[in-house]
Amino acid sequence: MNFSMSITPPSKHFSLTPEFELSIDYDSLVMETCDLLSQTDCTFQISGFGQESWPVDISYDLSSVIEQLPDTLAALRANEEAIIDLYGQGIERELSFTPRGEHVTVHCSSRTQWQPNPTEEHASHHEMQHLLTNLAREFKEALEIASPVLAETSPFTHW
């Protein structure tokens, strides 16, 4: 499988203090947290479907993936289909994950002129869950470096 998603944590320790309420809803917390991470040299990478490096950023694109990550993982664990919509202007792609026995088919569709080639990639169920749980772990590690206060906030404490 050529499809991958990963986060490279900040290269040095920060003590960025959130200027937002930590008790806000999950989606808002993720948006604010990714905005904070974007103030560091942390990077987010996606590759696959014929493109080595997708044009993604931390504040918007990583936020949209992390917002959908818990539901995606839960669906895959239940052997159900899941979708991650990268809805940001410029990227506008949808990844659908369809379990088929011991394997998962990942289908990429685009709402821009860019077209995936191939449109599908395949991985073992274990490999796909590992990719997504590893992304959550990398997100937590990036938070631990950028903002230890946020890293100790639920739900990130369980990642």
N, CA and C of each residue as an Amber inpcrd file, in Angstrom:
protein
   477
   0.8450000  -1.1780000   0.0000000   0.0000000   0.0000000   0.0000000
   0.8860000   1.2350000   0.0000000   0.5900000   2.1750000  -0.8690000
   1.3400000   3.4260000  -0.9540000   0.7220000   4.5450000  -0.1310000
  -0.5420000   4.4100000   0.2510000  -1.2330000   5.4350000   1.0170000
  -0.6510000   5.5320000   2.4240000  -0.3740000   6.7610000   2.8500000
   0.0910000   6.9600000   4.2220000  -0.3130000   8.3430000   4.7220000
  -0.4340000   8.4440000   6.0230000  -0.6730000   9.7150000   6.7160000
   0.2280000   9.7180000   7.9360000   0.9310000  10.8250000   8.1490000
   1.7970000  10.9070000   9.3220000   1.9940000  12.3480000   9.7600000
   2.4510000  12.4780000  10.9920000   2.7280000  13.7890000  11.5900000
   4.1710000  13.7810000  12.0620000   4.9060000  14.8050000  11.6980000
   6.2520000  14.9950000  12.2270000   6.1240000  16.0300000  13.3390000
   6.5020000  15.6520000  14.5720000   6.3130000  16.5730000  15.6940000
   7.2390000  17.7820000  15.6020000   6.9670000  18.8100000  16.3990000
   7.8550000  19.9770000  16.4260000   9.2830000  19.5520000  16.7780000
  10.2520000  20.2840000  16.2450000  11.6580000  19.9270000  16.4380000
  12.2110000  20.3570000  17.7900000  11.4870000  21.2110000  18.4810000
  11.9300000  21.6320000  19.8150000  10.7210000  21.7530000  20.7250000
  10.9770000  21.7590000  22.0200000   9.8930000  21.8500000  22.9940000
   9.3750000  23.2790000  23.1000000   8.0710000  23.3720000  23.1850000
   7.3790000  24.6410000  23.3720000   6.5500000  24.5120000  24.6350000
   6.0720000  25.6110000  25.1040000   5.0860000  25.6180000  26.1920000
   3.9420000  26.5190000  25.7710000   3.4010000  26.2210000  24.6060000
   2.3050000  27.0310000  24.0980000   1.0920000  26.8430000  25.0030000
   0.5590000  27.9460000  25.4310000  -0.5770000  27.9220000  26.3460000
  -1.8530000  28.1960000  25.5660000  -2.8170000  27.3100000  25.6790000
  -4.0750000  27.5460000  24.9590000  -4.7910000  28.7770000  25.5010000
  -5.3010000  29.5740000  24.5870000  -6.0910000  30.7490000  24.9620000
  -7.5660000  30.4750000  24.7190000  -7.9360000  29.2270000  24.8710000
  -9.3210000  28.8320000  24.6830000  -9.7150000  27.9140000  25.8230000
 -10.9970000  27.7640000  26.0070000 -11.5530000  26.9340000  27.0770000
 -11.3290000  25.4630000  26.7450000 -10.7030000  24.7230000  27.6540000
 -10.4080000  23.3130000  27.4060000 -11.6460000  22.4250000  27.4750000
 -12.7400000  22.9570000  27.9390000 -13.9590000  22.1620000  28.0630000
 -14.8700000  22.2910000  26.8450000 -14.3750000  22.8980000  25.7600000
 -15.2030000  23.0400000  24.5660000 -15.4210000  21.6870000  23.9000000
 -16.3610000  21.6430000  22.9730000 -16.6760000  20.3740000  22.3030000
 -15.4580000  19.8540000  21.5340000 -15.4840000  18.5750000  21.2200000
 -14.3490000  17.8940000  20.6100000 -13.8780000  18.5690000  19.3170000
 -14.7930000  18.8300000  18.3870000 -14.3940000  19.4140000  17.1070000
 -13.7190000  20.7720000  17.3000000 -14.2810000  21.5960000  18.1560000
 -13.6820000  22.9120000  18.4150000 -12.3270000  22.7680000  19.0910000
 -12.2140000  21.8250000  20.0200000 -10.9390000  21.5810000  20.6930000
  -9.8680000  21.1790000  19.6840000 -10.2190000  20.2940000  18.7500000
  -9.2700000  19.8560000  17.7230000  -8.8770000  21.0270000  16.8290000
  -9.8330000  21.8410000  16.4080000  -9.5240000  22.9940000  15.5570000
  -8.5650000  23.9470000  16.2500000  -8.8520000  24.2620000  17.5000000
  -8.0000000  25.1830000  18.2520000  -6.6190000  24.5830000  18.5030000
  -6.5780000  23.2810000  18.7930000  -5.3100000  22.5960000  19.0400000
  -4.4520000  22.5800000  17.7790000  -5.0530000  22.2890000  16.6410000
  -4.2930000  22.2830000  15.3890000  -3.8160000  23.6850000  15.0330000
  -4.6170000  24.6830000  15.3330000  -4.1760000  26.0620000  15.1120000
  -2.9410000  26.3540000  15.9570000  -2.9360000  25.8780000  17.1860000
  -1.7760000  26.0440000  18.0670000  -0.5650000  25.2900000  17.5060000
  -0.7620000  24.0550000  17.0500000   0.3310000  23.2780000  16.4580000
   0.9000000  23.9480000  15.2120000   0.0560000  24.6770000  14.4950000
   0.5270000  25.3390000  13.2700000   1.5130000  26.4640000  13.5680000
   1.6250000  26.8600000  14.8230000   2.5870000  27.8920000  15.2280000
   3.9770000  27.3010000  15.4440000   4.1170000  25.9980000  15.2590000
   5.4020000  25.3090000  15.4060000   5.8520000  24.8280000  14.0260000
   6.9350000  24.0910000  13.9940000   7.3830000  23.5100000  12.7190000
   6.8630000  22.0790000  12.5290000   5.8410000  21.7260000  13.2470000
   5.1640000  20.4330000  13.0870000   4.6440000  20.3390000  11.6470000
   4.6860000  19.1400000  11.0660000   4.1710000  18.9610000   9.7090000
   3.2160000  17.7710000   9.6470000   2.3420000  17.8140000   8.6800000
   1.3680000  16.7660000   8.4050000   1.5850000  16.3210000   6.9620000
   1.6910000  15.0140000   6.7650000   1.9300000  14.4910000   5.4280000
   0.8950000  13.4310000   5.0720000   0.4380000  13.5090000   3.8490000
  -0.3790000  12.4450000   3.2610000   0.2290000  12.1570000   1.8940000
   0.3100000  10.8720000   1.5560000   0.7590000  10.4870000   0.2190000
  -0.0420000   9.2780000  -0.2340000  -0.0500000   9.0790000  -1.5130000
  -0.7380000   7.9340000  -2.0840000  -1.6530000   8.3380000  -3.2120000
  -2.1840000   7.3520000  -3.8900000  -3.1040000   7.5540000  -5.0010000
  -2.4560000   8.3700000  -6.1180000  -1.1480000   8.1340000  -6.2980000
  -0.4300000   8.7650000  -7.3930000   0.1910000  10.1080000  -7.0640000
   0.0780000  10.5620000  -5.8380000   0.6860000  11.8420000  -5.4570000
   1.5610000  11.6400000  -4.2220000   2.8360000  11.9150000  -4.3780000
   3.8190000  11.6960000  -3.3210000   3.5680000  12.5620000  -2.0930000
   3.2120000  13.8050000  -2.3020000   3.0050000  14.7220000  -1.1780000
   1.7670000  15.5710000  -1.4300000   0.7120000  15.2720000  -0.6750000
  -0.5200000  16.0330000  -0.8440000  -0.3410000  17.4350000  -0.2710000
  -1.0020000  18.4390000  -0.8310000  -0.8710000  19.8150000  -0.3460000
  -1.7500000  20.0600000   0.8920000  -1.3160000  19.5020000   2.0270000
  -2.0920000  19.6210000   3.2640000  -1.3510000  20.4850000   4.2740000
  -2.1120000  21.0470000   5.2000000  -1.5130000  21.8570000   6.2560000
  -1.9850000  21.3680000   7.6190000  -1.4170000  21.9650000   8.6510000
  -1.7350000  21.5700000  10.0330000  -3.0670000  22.1560000  10.4950000
  -3.2300000  23.4640000  10.3240000  -4.3690000  24.1250000  10.9580000
  -5.7130000  23.6840000  10.3990000  -5.8060000  23.4060000   9.1180000
  -7.1100000  23.0720000   8.5560000  -7.2240000  21.5900000   8.1960000
  -6.2660000  21.0820000   7.4360000  -6.3820000  19.7050000   6.9360000
  -6.1610000  18.6630000   8.0310000  -5.1300000  18.8680000   8.8680000
  -4.9400000  17.9300000   9.9810000  -6.1460000  17.9880000  10.9110000
  -6.6390000  19.1880000  11.1400000  -7.8210000  19.3320000  11.9930000
  -8.9930000  18.5060000  11.4590000  -9.2330000  18.5660000  10.1640000
 -10.3750000  17.8230000   9.6060000 -10.1780000  16.3160000   9.7520000
  -8.9370000  15.8380000   9.6290000  -8.6760000  14.4040000   9.7880000
  -8.8400000  13.9930000  11.2520000  -8.2480000  14.7500000  12.1730000
  -8.3160000  14.4020000  13.5980000  -9.7580000  14.4760000  14.1010000
 -10.5430000  15.4120000  13.5920000 -11.9620000  15.4960000  13.9720000
 -12.6830000  14.1860000  13.6550000 -12.3360000  13.5670000  12.5310000
 -13.0310000  12.3690000  12.0560000 -12.3650000  11.0640000  12.4840000
 -11.1700000  11.1610000  13.0480000 -10.3820000   9.9700000  13.3680000
 -11.0540000   9.0160000  14.3630000 -11.5940000   9.4810000  15.4920000
 -12.2170000   8.5240000  16.4240000 -13.3630000   7.7290000  15.7890000
 -14.2130000   8.4010000  15.0160000 -15.3250000   7.6990000  14.3660000
 -14.8250000   6.7260000  13.3020000 -13.7710000   7.1040000  12.5920000
 -13.2040000   6.2380000  11.5610000 -12.6310000   4.9780000  12.1960000
 -11.8590000   5.1490000  13.2590000 -11.2920000   3.9850000  13.9500000
 -12.3880000   3.0930000  14.5230000 -13.3960000   3.6960000  15.1300000
 -14.4970000   2.9040000  15.7040000 -15.2150000   2.1060000  14.6110000
 -15.4450000   2.7220000  13.4720000 -16.1180000   2.0330000  12.3710000
 -15.2680000   0.8630000  11.8700000 -13.9750000   1.0870000  11.6810000
 -13.1150000  -0.0040000  11.1990000 -13.0510000  -1.1450000  12.2060000
 -12.9980000  -0.8040000  13.4960000 -12.9810000  -1.8560000  14.5240000
 -14.2740000  -2.6640000  14.5150000 -15.3720000  -2.0200000  14.1210000
 -16.6710000  -2.6970000  14.0300000 -16.8830000  -3.3210000  12.6490000
 -15.8400000  -3.2720000  11.8240000 -15.8920000  -3.8180000  10.4750000
 -16.9450000  -3.1190000   9.6180000 -17.0290000  -1.7960000   9.7970000
 -17.9800000  -0.9820000   9.0440000 -17.2340000   0.0360000   8.1860000
 -17.9120000   0.5300000   7.1650000 -17.3270000   1.5290000   6.2770000
 -17.1580000   2.8570000   7.0140000 -16.1240000   3.5940000   6.6390000
 -15.8630000   4.9060000   7.2370000 -15.3890000   5.8620000   6.1510000
 -15.5430000   7.1440000   6.4140000 -15.1280000   8.1710000   5.4630000
 -14.3570000   9.2550000   6.2030000 -13.2580000   9.6820000   5.6030000
 -12.5570000  10.8830000   6.0510000 -12.6530000  11.8720000   4.9010000
 -13.2940000  12.9920000   5.1770000 -13.4920000  14.0300000   4.1760000
 -12.4780000  15.1350000   4.4160000 -11.5530000  15.2870000   3.4980000
 -10.6130000  16.4110000   3.5300000 -11.2840000  17.5320000   2.7380000
 -12.1060000  18.3000000   3.4280000 -12.9950000  19.2510000   2.7820000
 -12.3780000  20.6240000   2.5580000 -11.1460000  20.8240000   2.9980000
 -10.5080000  22.1290000   2.8570000 -10.3590000  22.5460000   1.4080000
 -10.5420000  23.8510000   1.1870000 -10.4090000  24.3880000  -0.1560000
  -9.0090000  24.1050000  -0.6900000  -8.9430000  23.5700000  -1.8880000
  -7.6680000  23.2450000  -2.5030000  -7.3580000  21.7560000  -2.4590000
  -7.7130000  21.0850000  -1.3710000  -7.4550000  19.6400000  -1.2700000
  -8.7110000  18.8720000  -1.6930000  -9.8200000  19.1200000  -1.0680000
 -11.1430000  18.6210000  -1.4400000 -11.1400000  17.1770000  -1.9480000
 -10.7560000  16.2700000  -1.0380000 -10.7120000  14.8470000  -1.3640000
 -11.4490000  14.0550000  -0.2930000 -11.9580000  12.9170000  -0.6770000
 -12.6430000  12.0470000   0.2620000 -11.9950000  10.6730000   0.2200000
 -11.7180000  10.1530000   1.4070000 -11.1690000   8.8100000   1.5450000
 -12.2470000   7.9280000   2.1570000 -12.6210000   6.8840000   1.4690000
 -13.5920000   5.9420000   2.0380000 -12.8610000   4.6340000   2.3180000
 -13.1380000   4.0860000   3.4860000 -12.5090000   2.8640000   3.9730000
 -13.5800000   1.7800000   4.0260000 -13.4050000   0.7420000   3.2290000
 -14.3960000  -0.3220000   3.1640000 -13.7560000  -1.6400000   3.5700000
 -14.1170000  -2.1680000   4.7480000 -13.5920000  -3.4720000   5.1650000
 -14.1650000  -4.5780000   4.2780000 -13.2700000  -5.4820000   3.8860000
 -13.6690000  -6.6530000   3.0980000 -12.9070000  -7.8380000   3.6660000
 -13.5220000  -8.4990000   4.6360000 -12.8620000  -9.6200000   5.2940000
 -11.6650000  -9.1260000   6.0900000 -10.5050000  -9.6670000   5.8040000
  -9.2730000  -9.2980000   6.5180000  -8.5880000  -8.0840000   5.9120000
  -9.1970000  -7.4940000   4.8760000  -8.5840000  -6.3670000   4.1840000
  -9.4980000  -5.1490000   4.1900000  -8.8970000  -4.0050000   3.9030000
  -9.6380000  -2.7560000   3.7970000  -9.2890000  -2.1460000   2.4480000
 -10.3090000  -1.7580000   1.7140000 -10.1100000  -1.0220000   0.4690000
 -10.2720000   0.4560000   0.7840000  -9.2860000   1.2360000   0.3890000
  -9.3470000   2.6890000   0.5670000  -9.5670000   3.2800000  -0.8150000
 -10.6670000   4.0150000  -0.9560000 -11.0110000   4.6480000  -2.2200000
 -10.8340000   6.1550000  -2.0510000 -10.1710000   6.7850000  -3.0030000
  -9.9570000   8.2280000  -2.9730000 -10.7350000   8.8640000  -4.1170000
 -11.5130000   9.8800000  -3.7870000 -12.1970000  10.6470000  -4.8270000
 -11.8570000  12.1200000  -4.6320000 -11.8900000  12.8490000  -5.7230000
 -11.4820000  14.2500000  -5.7130000 -12.6180000  15.1360000  -6.2090000
 -12.7220000  16.3120000  -5.5980000 -13.6880000  17.3010000  -6.0520000
 -12.9670000  18.4690000  -6.7360000 -11.7500000  18.2130000  -7.2050000
 -10.9720000  19.2170000  -7.9390000 -10.5300000  18.6110000  -9.2610000
  -9.6930000  19.3330000  -9.9860000  -9.1750000  18.8150000 -11.2540000
  -8.2050000  17.6590000 -11.0480000  -7.5290000  17.6110000  -9.8910000
  -6.6210000  16.5060000  -9.6110000  -7.4370000  15.2180000  -9.5250000
  -6.9300000  14.1620000 -10.1090000  -7.6110000  12.8730000 -10.0510000
  -6.6480000  11.8030000  -9.5410000  -7.1020000  10.9820000  -8.5940000
  -6.2340000   9.9320000  -8.0650000  -5.9320000   8.8650000  -9.1170000
  -4.7250000   8.3280000  -9.0530000  -4.3250000   7.2580000  -9.9600000
  -3.3120000   6.3740000  -9.2400000  -3.7510000   5.2550000  -8.7030000
  -5.0460000   4.5910000  -8.8320000  -6.0850000   5.2320000  -7.9020000
  -7.3390000   4.8420000  -8.0840000  -8.4080000   5.3650000  -7.2210000
  -8.5730000   4.5360000  -5.9550000  -8.0140000   3.3130000  -5.9560000
  -8.1330000   2.4350000  -4.7880000  -6.7760000   1.8790000  -4.3930000
  -6.6190000   1.7190000  -3.0860000  -5.4660000   1.0170000  -2.5390000
  -5.9980000   0.0250000  -1.5100000  -5.2200000  -1.0190000  -1.2600000
  -5.6650000  -2.0980000  -0.3790000  -4.6270000  -2.3400000   0.7050000
  -5.1320000  -2.6630000   1.8950000  -4.2580000  -2.9730000   3.0270000
  -4.9540000  -4.0070000   3.8940000  -4.1690000  -4.6620000   4.7140000
  -4.7930000  -5.5630000   5.6770000  -5.5380000  -4.7120000   6.7050000
  -6.5230000  -5.3170000   7.3180000  -7.2950000  -4.6300000   8.3580000
  -6.3440000  -4.1510000   9.4560000  -5.4270000  -5.0100000   9.8480000
  -4.4480000  -4.6780000  10.8860000  -3.5750000  -3.4960000  10.4620000
  -3.0960000  -3.5110000   9.2240000  -2.2330000  -2.4350000   8.7210000
  -2.9610000  -1.0890000   8.7240000  -4.2370000  -1.0820000   8.3370000
  -4.9930000   0.1720000   8.2940000  -5.2620000   0.7010000   9.6990000
  -5.6330000  -0.1840000  10.6240000  -5.8330000   0.2610000  12.0020000
  -4.5310000   0.7830000  12.5910000  -3.4230000   0.1330000  12.2660000
  -2.1170000   0.5900000  12.7430000  -1.8010000   1.9810000  12.1990000
  -2.0530000   2.2070000  10.9190000  -1.7950000   3.5200000  10.3200000
  -2.5760000   4.6090000  11.0540000  -3.8470000   4.3570000  11.3190000
  -4.6980000   5.3730000  11.9420000  -4.4050000   5.5470000  13.4350000
  -4.1510000   4.4600000  14.1490000  -3.8050000   4.6110000  15.5730000
  -2.4290000   5.2520000  15.7260000  -1.5380000   4.9860000  14.7970000
  -0.2270000   5.6240000  14.8110000  -0.3610000   7.1290000  14.5750000
  -1.2740000   7.5210000  13.7150000  -1.5300000   8.9430000  13.4790000
  -2.0040000   9.6130000  14.7690000  -2.8910000   8.9620000  15.4990000
  -3.3560000   9.4980000  16.7840000  -2.1990000   9.6090000  17.7700000
  -1.3430000   8.5950000  17.8180000  -0.1760000   8.6250000  18.7110000
   0.7680000   9.7620000  18.3340000   1.0160000   9.9440000  17.0480000
   1.8860000  11.0340000  16.5920000   1.2920000  12.3950000  16.9300000
  -0.0300000  12.5070000  16.8430000  -0.7030000  13.7550000  17.2110000
  -0.4630000  14.0540000  18.6920000  -0.6230000  13.0390000  19.5250000
  -0.3880000  13.2110000  20.9630000   1.0680000  13.5930000  21.2310000
   2.0150000  12.9440000  20.5610000   3.4310000  13.2730000  20.7350000
   3.7210000  14.7090000  20.3280000   3.1080000  15.1650000  19.2450000
   3.2860000  16.5500000  18.8140000   2.7490000  17.5030000  19.8740000
   1.6020000  17.1460000  20.4600000   1.0330000  17.9740000  21.5300000
   1.9290000  17.9980000  22.7630000   2.5010000  16.8530000  23.1080000
   3.3770000  16.7970000  24.2760000   4.5720000  17.7330000  24.1240000
   5.0380000  17.9130000  22.9020000   6.1760000  18.7900000  22.6400000
   5.7360000  20.2520000  22.5550000   4.6040000  20.4970000  21.9100000
   4.1470000  21.8700000  21.6880000   3.4160000  22.4680000  22.8810000
   2.5760000  21.6730000  23.5150000   1.7490000  22.1780000  24.6060000
   1.4250000  21.0500000  25.5800000   2.3040000  20.8170000  26.5430000
   2.0640000  19.7450000  27.5090000   0.6970000  19.8500000  28.2040000
   0.2060000  21.0630000  28.3940000  -1.1100000  21.2590000  29.0220000
  -2.1940000  20.5960000  28.1710000  -2.1510000  20.8110000  26.8690000
  -3.1430000  20.2130000  25.9700000  -2.9990000  18.6990000  25.8760000
  -1.7700000  18.2130000  25.9240000  -1.5430000  16.7760000  25.8280000
  -2.1830000  16.0260000  26.9850000  -2.3810000  16.7110000  28.0930000
  -2.9990000  16.0970000  29.2710000  -4.4950000  16.3610000  29.3500000
  -5.0740000  16.7960000  28.2380000  -6.5030000  17.0770000  28.1580000
  -7.2170000  15.8910000  27.5260000  -8.3710000  15.5490000  28.0640000
  -9.1850000  14.4950000  27.4660000  -9.7290000  15.0300000  26.1370000
  -9.7370000  14.2740000  25.1010000  -9.5190000  12.8450000  24.9780000
  -8.0780000  12.4580000  24.6760000  -7.1910000  13.4490000  24.5310000
  -5.8170000  13.1700000  24.1010000  -5.0310000  12.3460000  25.1030000
  -5.4190000  12.3660000  26.3730000  -4.7090000  11.5820000  27.3680000
  -4.8040000  10.0830000  27.0760000  -5.8280000   9.6740000  26.3560000
  -6.0490000   8.2530000  26.0540000  -5.4440000   7.8230000  24.7330000
  -4.8030000   8.7330000  24.0350000  -4.2270000   8.4220000  22.7260000
  -2.8480000   7.9680000  22.9590000
